JSON list of C-alpha atoms and ligand atoms in Angstrom, two decimals:
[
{"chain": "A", "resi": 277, "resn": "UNK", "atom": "CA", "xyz": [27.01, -37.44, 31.16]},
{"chain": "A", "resi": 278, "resn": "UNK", "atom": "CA", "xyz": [27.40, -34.25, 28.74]},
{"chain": "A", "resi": 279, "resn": "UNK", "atom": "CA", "xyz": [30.92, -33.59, 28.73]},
{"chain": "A", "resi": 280, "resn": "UNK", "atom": "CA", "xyz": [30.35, -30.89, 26.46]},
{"chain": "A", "resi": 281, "resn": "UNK", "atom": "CA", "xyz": [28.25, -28.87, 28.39]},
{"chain": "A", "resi": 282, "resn": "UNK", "atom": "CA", "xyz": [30.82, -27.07, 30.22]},
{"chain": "A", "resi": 283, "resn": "UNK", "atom": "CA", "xyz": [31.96, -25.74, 27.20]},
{"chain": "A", "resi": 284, "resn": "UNK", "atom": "CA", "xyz": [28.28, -24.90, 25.69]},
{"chain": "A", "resi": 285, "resn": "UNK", "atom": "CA", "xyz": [27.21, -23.04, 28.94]},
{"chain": "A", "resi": 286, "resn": "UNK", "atom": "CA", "xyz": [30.52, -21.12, 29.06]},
{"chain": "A", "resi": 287, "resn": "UNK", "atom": "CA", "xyz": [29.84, -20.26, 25.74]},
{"chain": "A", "resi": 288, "resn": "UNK", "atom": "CA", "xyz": [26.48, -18.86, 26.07]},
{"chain": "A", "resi": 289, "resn": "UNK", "atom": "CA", "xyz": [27.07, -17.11, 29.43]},
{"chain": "A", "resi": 290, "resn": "UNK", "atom": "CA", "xyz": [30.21, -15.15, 29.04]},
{"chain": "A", "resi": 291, "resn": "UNK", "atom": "CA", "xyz": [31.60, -17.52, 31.99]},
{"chain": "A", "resi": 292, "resn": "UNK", "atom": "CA", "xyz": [34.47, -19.72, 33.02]},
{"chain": "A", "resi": 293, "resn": "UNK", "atom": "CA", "xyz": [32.60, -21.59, 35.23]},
{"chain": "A", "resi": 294, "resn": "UNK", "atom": "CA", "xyz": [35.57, -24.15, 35.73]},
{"chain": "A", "resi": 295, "resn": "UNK", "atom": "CA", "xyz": [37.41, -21.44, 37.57]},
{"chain": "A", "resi": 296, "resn": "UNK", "atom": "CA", "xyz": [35.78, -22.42, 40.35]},
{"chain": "A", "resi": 297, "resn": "UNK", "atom": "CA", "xyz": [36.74, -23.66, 43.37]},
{"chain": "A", "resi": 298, "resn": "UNK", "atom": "CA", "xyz": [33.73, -24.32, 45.52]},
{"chain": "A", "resi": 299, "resn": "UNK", "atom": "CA", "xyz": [34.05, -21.84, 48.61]},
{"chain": "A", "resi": 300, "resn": "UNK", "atom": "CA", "xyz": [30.67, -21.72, 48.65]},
{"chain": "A", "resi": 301, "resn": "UNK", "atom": "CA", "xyz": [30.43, -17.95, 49.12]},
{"chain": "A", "resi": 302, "resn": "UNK", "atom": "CA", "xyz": [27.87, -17.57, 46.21]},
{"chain": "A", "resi": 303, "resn": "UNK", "atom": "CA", "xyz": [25.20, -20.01, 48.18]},
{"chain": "A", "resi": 304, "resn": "UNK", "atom": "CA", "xyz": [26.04, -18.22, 51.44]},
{"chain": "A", "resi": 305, "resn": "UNK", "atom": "CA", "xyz": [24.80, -15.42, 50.23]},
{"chain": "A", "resi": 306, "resn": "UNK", "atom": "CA", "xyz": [21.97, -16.66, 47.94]},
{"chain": "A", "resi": 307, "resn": "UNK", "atom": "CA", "xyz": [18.42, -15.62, 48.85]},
{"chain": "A", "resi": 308, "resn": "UNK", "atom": "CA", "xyz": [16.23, -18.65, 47.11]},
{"chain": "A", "resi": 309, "resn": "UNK", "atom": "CA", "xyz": [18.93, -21.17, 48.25]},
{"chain": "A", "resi": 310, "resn": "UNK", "atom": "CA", "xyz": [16.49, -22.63, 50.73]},
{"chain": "A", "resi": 311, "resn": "UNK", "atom": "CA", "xyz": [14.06, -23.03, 47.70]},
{"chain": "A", "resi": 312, "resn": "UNK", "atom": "CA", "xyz": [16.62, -24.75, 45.85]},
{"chain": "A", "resi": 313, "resn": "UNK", "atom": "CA", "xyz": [17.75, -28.48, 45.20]},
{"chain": "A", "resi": 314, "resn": "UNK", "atom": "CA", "xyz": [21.23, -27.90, 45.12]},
{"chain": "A", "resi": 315, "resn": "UNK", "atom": "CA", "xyz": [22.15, -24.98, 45.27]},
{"chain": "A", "resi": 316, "resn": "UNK", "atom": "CA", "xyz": [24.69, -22.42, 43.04]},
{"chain": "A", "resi": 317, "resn": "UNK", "atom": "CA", "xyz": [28.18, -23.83, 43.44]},
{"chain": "A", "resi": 318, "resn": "UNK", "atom": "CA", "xyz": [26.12, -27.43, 43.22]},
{"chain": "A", "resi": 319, "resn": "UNK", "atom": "CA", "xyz": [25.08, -26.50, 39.89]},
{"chain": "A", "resi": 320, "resn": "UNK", "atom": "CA", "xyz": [28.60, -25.54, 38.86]},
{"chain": "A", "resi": 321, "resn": "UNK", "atom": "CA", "xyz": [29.95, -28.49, 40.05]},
{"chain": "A", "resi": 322, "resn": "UNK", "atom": "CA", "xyz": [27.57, -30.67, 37.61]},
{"chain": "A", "resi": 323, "resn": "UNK", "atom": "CA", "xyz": [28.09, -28.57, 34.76]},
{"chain": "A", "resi": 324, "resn": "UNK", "atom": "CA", "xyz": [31.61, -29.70, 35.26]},
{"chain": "A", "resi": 325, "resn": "UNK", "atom": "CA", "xyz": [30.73, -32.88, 35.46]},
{"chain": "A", "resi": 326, "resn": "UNK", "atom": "CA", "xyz": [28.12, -32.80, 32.45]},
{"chain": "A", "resi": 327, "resn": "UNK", "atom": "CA", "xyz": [25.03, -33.92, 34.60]},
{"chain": "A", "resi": 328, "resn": "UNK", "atom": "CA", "xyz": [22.59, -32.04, 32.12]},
{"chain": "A", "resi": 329, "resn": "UNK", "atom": "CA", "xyz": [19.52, -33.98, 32.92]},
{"chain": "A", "resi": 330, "resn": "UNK", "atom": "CA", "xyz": [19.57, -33.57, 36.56]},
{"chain": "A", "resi": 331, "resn": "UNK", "atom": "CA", "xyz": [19.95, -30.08, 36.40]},
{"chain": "A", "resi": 332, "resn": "UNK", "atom": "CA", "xyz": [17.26, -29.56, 33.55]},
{"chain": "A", "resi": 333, "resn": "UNK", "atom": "CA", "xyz": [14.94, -31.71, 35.95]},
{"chain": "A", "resi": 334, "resn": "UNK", "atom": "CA", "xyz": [15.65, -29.74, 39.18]},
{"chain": "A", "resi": 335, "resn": "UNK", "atom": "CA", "xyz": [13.65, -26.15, 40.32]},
{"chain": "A", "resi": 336, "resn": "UNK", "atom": "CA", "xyz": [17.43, -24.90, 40.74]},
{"chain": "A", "resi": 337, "resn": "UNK", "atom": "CA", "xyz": [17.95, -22.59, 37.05]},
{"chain": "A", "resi": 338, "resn": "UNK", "atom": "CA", "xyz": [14.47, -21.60, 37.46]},
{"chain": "A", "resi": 339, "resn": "UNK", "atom": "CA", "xyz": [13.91, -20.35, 40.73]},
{"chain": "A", "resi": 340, "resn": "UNK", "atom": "CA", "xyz": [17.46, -18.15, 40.54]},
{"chain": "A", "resi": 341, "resn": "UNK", "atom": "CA", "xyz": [15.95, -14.64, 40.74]},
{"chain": "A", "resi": 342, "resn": "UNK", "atom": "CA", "xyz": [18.95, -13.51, 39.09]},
{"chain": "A", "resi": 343, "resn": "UNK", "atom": "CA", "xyz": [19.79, -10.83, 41.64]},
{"chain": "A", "resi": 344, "resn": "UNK", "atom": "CA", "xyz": [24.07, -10.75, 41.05]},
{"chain": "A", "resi": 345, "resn": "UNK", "atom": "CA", "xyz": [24.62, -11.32, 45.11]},
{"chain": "A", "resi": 346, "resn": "UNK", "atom": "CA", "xyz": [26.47, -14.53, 44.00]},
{"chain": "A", "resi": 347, "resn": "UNK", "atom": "CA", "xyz": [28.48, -12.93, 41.49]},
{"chain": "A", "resi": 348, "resn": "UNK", "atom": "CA", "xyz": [29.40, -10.00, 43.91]},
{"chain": "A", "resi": 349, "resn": "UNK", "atom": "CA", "xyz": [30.73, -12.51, 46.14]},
{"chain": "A", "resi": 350, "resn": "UNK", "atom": "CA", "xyz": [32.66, -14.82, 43.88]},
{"chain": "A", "resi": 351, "resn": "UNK", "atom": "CA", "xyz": [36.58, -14.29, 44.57]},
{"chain": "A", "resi": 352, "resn": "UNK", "atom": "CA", "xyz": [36.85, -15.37, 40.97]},
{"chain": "A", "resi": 353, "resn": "UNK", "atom": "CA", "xyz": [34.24, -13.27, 39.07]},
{"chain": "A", "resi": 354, "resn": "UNK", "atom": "CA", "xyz": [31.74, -15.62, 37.86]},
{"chain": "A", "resi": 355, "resn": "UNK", "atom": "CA", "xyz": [28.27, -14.16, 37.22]},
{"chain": "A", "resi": 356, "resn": "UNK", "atom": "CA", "xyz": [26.42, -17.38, 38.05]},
{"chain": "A", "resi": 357, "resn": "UNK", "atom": "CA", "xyz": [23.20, -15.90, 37.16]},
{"chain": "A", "resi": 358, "resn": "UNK", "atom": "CA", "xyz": [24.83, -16.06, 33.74]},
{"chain": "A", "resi": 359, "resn": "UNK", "atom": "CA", "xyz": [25.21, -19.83, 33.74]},
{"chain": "A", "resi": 360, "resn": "UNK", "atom": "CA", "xyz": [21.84, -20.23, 35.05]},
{"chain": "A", "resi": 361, "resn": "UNK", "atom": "CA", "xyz": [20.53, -18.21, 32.36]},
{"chain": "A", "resi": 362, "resn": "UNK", "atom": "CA", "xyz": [22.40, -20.55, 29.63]},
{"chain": "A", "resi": 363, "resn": "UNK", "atom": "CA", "xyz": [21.04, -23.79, 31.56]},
{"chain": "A", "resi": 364, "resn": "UNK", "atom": "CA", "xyz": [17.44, -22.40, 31.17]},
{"chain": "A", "resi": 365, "resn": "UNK", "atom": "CA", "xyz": [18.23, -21.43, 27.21]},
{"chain": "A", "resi": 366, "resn": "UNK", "atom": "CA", "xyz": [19.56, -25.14, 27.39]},
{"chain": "A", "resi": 367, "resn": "UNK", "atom": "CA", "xyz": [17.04, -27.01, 28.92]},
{"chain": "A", "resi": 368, "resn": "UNK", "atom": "CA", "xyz": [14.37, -25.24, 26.56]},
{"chain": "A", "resi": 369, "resn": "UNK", "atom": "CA", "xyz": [16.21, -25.52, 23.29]},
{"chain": "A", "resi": 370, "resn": "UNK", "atom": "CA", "xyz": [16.95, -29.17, 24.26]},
{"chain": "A", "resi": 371, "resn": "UNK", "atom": "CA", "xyz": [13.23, -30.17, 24.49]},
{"chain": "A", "resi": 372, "resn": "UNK", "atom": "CA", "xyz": [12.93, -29.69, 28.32]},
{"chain": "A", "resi": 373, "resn": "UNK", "atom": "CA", "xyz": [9.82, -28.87, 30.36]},
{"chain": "A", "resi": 374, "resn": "UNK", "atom": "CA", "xyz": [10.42, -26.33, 32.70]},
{"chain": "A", "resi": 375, "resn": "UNK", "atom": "CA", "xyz": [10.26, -27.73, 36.38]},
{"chain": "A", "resi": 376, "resn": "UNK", "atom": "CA", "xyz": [8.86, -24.36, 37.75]},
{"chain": "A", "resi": 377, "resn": "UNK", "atom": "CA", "xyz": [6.30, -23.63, 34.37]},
{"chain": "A", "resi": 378, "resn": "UNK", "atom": "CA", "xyz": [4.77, -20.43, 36.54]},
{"chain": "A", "resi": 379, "resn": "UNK", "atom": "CA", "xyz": [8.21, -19.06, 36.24]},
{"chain": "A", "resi": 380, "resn": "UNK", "atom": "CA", "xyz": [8.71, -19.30, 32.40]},
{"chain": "A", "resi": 381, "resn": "UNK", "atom": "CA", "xyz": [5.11, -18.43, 32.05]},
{"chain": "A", "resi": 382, "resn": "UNK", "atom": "CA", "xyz": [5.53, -14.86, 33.89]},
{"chain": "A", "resi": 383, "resn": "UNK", "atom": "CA", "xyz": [8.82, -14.72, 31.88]},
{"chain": "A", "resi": 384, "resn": "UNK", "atom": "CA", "xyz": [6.89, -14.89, 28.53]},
{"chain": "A", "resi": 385, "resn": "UNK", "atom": "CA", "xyz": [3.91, -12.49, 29.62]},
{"chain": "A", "resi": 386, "resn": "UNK", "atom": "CA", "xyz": [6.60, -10.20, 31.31]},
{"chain": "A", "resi": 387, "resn": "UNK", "atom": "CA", "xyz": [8.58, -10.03, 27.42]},
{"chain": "A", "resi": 388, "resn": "UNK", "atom": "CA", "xyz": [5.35, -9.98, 25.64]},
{"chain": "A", "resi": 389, "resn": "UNK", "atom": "CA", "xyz": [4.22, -6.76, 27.78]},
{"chain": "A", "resi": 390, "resn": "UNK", "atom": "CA", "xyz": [7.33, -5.12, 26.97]},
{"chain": "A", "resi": 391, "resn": "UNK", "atom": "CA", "xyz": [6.84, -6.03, 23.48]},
{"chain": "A", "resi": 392, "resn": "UNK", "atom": "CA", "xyz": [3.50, -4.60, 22.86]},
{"chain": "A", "resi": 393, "resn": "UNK", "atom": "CA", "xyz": [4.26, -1.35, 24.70]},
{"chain": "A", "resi": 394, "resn": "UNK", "atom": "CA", "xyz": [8.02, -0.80, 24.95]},
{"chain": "A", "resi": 395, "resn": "UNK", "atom": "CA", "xyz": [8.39, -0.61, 28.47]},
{"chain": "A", "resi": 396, "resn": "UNK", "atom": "CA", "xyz": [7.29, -3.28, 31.14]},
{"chain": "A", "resi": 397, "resn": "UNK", "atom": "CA", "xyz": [3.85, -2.78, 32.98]},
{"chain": "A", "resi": 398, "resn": "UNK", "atom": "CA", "xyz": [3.81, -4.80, 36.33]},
{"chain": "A", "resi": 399, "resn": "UNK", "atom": "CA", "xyz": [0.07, -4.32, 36.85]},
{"chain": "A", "resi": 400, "resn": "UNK", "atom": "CA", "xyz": [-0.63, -6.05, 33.04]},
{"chain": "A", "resi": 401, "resn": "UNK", "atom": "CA", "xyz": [2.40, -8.21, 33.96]},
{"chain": "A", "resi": 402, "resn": "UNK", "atom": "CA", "xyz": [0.53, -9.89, 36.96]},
{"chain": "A", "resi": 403, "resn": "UNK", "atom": "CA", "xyz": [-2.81, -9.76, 35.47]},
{"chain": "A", "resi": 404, "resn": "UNK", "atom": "CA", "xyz": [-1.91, -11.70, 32.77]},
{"chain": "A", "resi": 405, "resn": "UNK", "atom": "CA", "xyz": [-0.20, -13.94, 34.62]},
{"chain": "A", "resi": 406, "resn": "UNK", "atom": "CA", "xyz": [-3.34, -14.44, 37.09]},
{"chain": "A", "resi": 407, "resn": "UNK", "atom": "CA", "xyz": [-5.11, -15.04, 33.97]},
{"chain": "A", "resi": 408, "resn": "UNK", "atom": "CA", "xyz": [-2.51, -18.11, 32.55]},
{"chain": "A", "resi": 409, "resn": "UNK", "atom": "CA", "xyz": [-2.01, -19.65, 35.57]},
{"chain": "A", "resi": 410, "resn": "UNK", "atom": "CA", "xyz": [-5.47, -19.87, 37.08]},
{"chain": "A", "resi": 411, "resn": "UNK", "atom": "CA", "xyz": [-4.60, -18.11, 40.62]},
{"chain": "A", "resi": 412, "resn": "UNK", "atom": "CA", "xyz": [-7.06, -16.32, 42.09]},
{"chain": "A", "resi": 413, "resn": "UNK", "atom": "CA", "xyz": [-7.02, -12.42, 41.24]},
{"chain": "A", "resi": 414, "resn": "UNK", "atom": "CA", "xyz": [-7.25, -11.04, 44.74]},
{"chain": "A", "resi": 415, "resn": "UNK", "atom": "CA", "xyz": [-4.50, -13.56, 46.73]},
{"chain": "A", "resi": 416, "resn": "UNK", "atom": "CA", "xyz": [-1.74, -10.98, 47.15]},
{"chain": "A", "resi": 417, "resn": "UNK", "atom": "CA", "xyz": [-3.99, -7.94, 46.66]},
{"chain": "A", "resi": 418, "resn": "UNK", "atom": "CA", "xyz": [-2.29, -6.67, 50.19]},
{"chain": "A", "resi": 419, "resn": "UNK", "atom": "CA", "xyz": [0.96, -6.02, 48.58]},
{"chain": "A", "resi": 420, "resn": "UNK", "atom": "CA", "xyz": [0.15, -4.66, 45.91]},
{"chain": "A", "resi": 421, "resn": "UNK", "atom": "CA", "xyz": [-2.49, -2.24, 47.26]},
{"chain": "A", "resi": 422, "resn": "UNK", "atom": "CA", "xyz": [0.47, -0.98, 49.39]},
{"chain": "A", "resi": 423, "resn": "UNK", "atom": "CA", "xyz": [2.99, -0.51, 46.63]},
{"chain": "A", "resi": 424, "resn": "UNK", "atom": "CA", "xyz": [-0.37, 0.94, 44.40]},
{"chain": "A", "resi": 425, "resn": "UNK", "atom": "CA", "xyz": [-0.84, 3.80, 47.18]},
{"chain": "A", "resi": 426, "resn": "UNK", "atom": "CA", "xyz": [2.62, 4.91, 46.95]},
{"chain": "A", "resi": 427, "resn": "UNK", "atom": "CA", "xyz": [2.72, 5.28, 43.47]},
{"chain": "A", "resi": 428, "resn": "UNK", "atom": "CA", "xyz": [4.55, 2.46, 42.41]},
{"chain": "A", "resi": 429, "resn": "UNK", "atom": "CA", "xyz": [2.50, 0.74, 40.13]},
{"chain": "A", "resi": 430, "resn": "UNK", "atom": "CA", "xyz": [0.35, 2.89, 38.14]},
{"chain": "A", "resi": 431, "resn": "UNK", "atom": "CA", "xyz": [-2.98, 1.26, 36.32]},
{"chain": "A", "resi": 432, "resn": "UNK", "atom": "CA", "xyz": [-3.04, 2.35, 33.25]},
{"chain": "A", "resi": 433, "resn": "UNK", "atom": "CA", "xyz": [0.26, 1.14, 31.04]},
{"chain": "A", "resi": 434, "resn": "UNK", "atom": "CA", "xyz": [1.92, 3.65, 28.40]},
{"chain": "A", "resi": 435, "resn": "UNK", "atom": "CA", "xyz": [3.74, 2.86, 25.65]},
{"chain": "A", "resi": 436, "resn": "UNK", "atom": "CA", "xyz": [6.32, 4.63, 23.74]},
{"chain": "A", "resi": 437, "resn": "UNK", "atom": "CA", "xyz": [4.91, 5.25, 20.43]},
{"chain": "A", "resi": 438, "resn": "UNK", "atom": "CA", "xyz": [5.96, 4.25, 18.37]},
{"chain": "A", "resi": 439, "resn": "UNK", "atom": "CA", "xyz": [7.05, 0.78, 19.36]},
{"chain": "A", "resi": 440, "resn": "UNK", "atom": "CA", "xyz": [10.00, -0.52, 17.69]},
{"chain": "A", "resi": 441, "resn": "UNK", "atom": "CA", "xyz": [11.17, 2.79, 15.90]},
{"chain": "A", "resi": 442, "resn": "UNK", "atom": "CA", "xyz": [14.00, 4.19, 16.49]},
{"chain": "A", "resi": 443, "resn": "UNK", "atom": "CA", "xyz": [13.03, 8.20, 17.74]},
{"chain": "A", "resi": 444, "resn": "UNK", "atom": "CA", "xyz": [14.02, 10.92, 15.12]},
{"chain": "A", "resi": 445, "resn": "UNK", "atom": "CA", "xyz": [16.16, 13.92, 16.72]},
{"chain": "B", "resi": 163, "resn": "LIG", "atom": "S1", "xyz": [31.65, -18.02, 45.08]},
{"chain": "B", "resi": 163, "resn": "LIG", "atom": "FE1", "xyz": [32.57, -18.43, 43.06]},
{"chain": "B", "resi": 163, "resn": "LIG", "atom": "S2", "xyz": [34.33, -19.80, 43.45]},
{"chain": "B", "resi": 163, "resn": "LIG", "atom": "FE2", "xyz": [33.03, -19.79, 45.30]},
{"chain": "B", "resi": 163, "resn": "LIG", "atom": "S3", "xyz": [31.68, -21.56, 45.04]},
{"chain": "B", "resi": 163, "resn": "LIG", "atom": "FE3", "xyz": [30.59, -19.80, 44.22]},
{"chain": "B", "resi": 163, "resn": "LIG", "atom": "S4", "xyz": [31.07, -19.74, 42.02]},
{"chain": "B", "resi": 163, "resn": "LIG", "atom": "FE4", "xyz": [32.56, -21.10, 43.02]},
{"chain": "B", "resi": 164, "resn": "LIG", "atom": "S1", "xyz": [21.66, -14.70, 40.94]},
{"chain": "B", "resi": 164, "resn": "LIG", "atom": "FE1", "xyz": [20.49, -16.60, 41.32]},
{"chain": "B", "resi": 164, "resn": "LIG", "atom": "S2", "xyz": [21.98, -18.07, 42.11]},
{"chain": "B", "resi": 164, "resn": "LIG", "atom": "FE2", "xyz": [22.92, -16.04, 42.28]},
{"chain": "B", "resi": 164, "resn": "LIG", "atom": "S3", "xyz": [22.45, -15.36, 44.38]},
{"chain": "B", "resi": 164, "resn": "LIG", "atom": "FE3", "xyz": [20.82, -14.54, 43.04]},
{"chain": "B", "resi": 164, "resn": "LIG", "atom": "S4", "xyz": [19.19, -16.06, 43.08]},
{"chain": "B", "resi": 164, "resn": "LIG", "atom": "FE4", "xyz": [21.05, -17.07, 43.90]}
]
């Protein structure tokens, strides 16, 4: 057990995660919970009890989609996305494969697109990502063809020139 990691995750997430109290509204609501291992409050409860290596090991901190509904639910204000945020920062830093690696994969291609052209690019996003993780190209083409015909994703990125600089008035 790492009794310390309470502490460490409240630290890096802004959160008092001891505050709570296990209602279990935040899983309720949560829309990968089925995905999950334990679920939200789960999680919370083995920060608290400083079970570090069976959270690093579980699919739990990276399949969280980070989408706030648990922390617009919590009667005591605790943005678990937050936590799971610090856990993933955690389980990296600490040496730590990640047990979903398509997840930090599209993470690092998402950043790096953003990077290179100051502004995120779904359709470079995905290709990439396609590319790194040896999917086929076409799978999901239905989707996206859909969401390409309205508009939505355009093909060609732009970038804000230039990146990095701050833009003279
Ligand atoms: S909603 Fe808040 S208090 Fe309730 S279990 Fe989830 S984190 Fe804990
Ligand atoms: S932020 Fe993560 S844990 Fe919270 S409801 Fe969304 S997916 Fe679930």
């Amino acid at each position: 057990m790492n009794m310390s990691l309470i502490s460490e995750v409240d630290r890096l997430s802004g959160q008092q995660s001891e505050l709570c109290y296990h209602c279990h509204k935040c899983t309720a609501g949560c829309p990968v919970v089925s995905a999950m291992t334990y679920g939200p409050d789960h999680i919370l409860r083995m920060v608290a009890l400083g079970q570090d290596e069976a959270i690093y090991a579980s699919k739990d901190i990276w399949l969280c989609a980070g989408c706030y509904t648990c922390a617009t639910r919590c009667p005591n204000d605790i943005d678990i996305s937050a936590v799971m945020d610090a856990l993933r920062q955690l389980a990296l830093a600490g040496g730590h494969k990640a047990a979903e690696p398509d997840v930090l994969l599209f993470h690092k291609l998402f950043v790096g697109v953003i990077k290179r052209l100051g502004r995120s690019h779904e359709a470079a996003s995905l290709g990439l990502f396609k590319v790194f993780s040896k999917q086929p190209l076409l799978n999901d083409m239905g989707a996206g063809a859909g969401l390409f015909m309205r508009g939505k994703i355009p093909i060609l990125p732009e970038s804000i020139h230039p990146v990095g600089k701050s833009i003279k008035r």
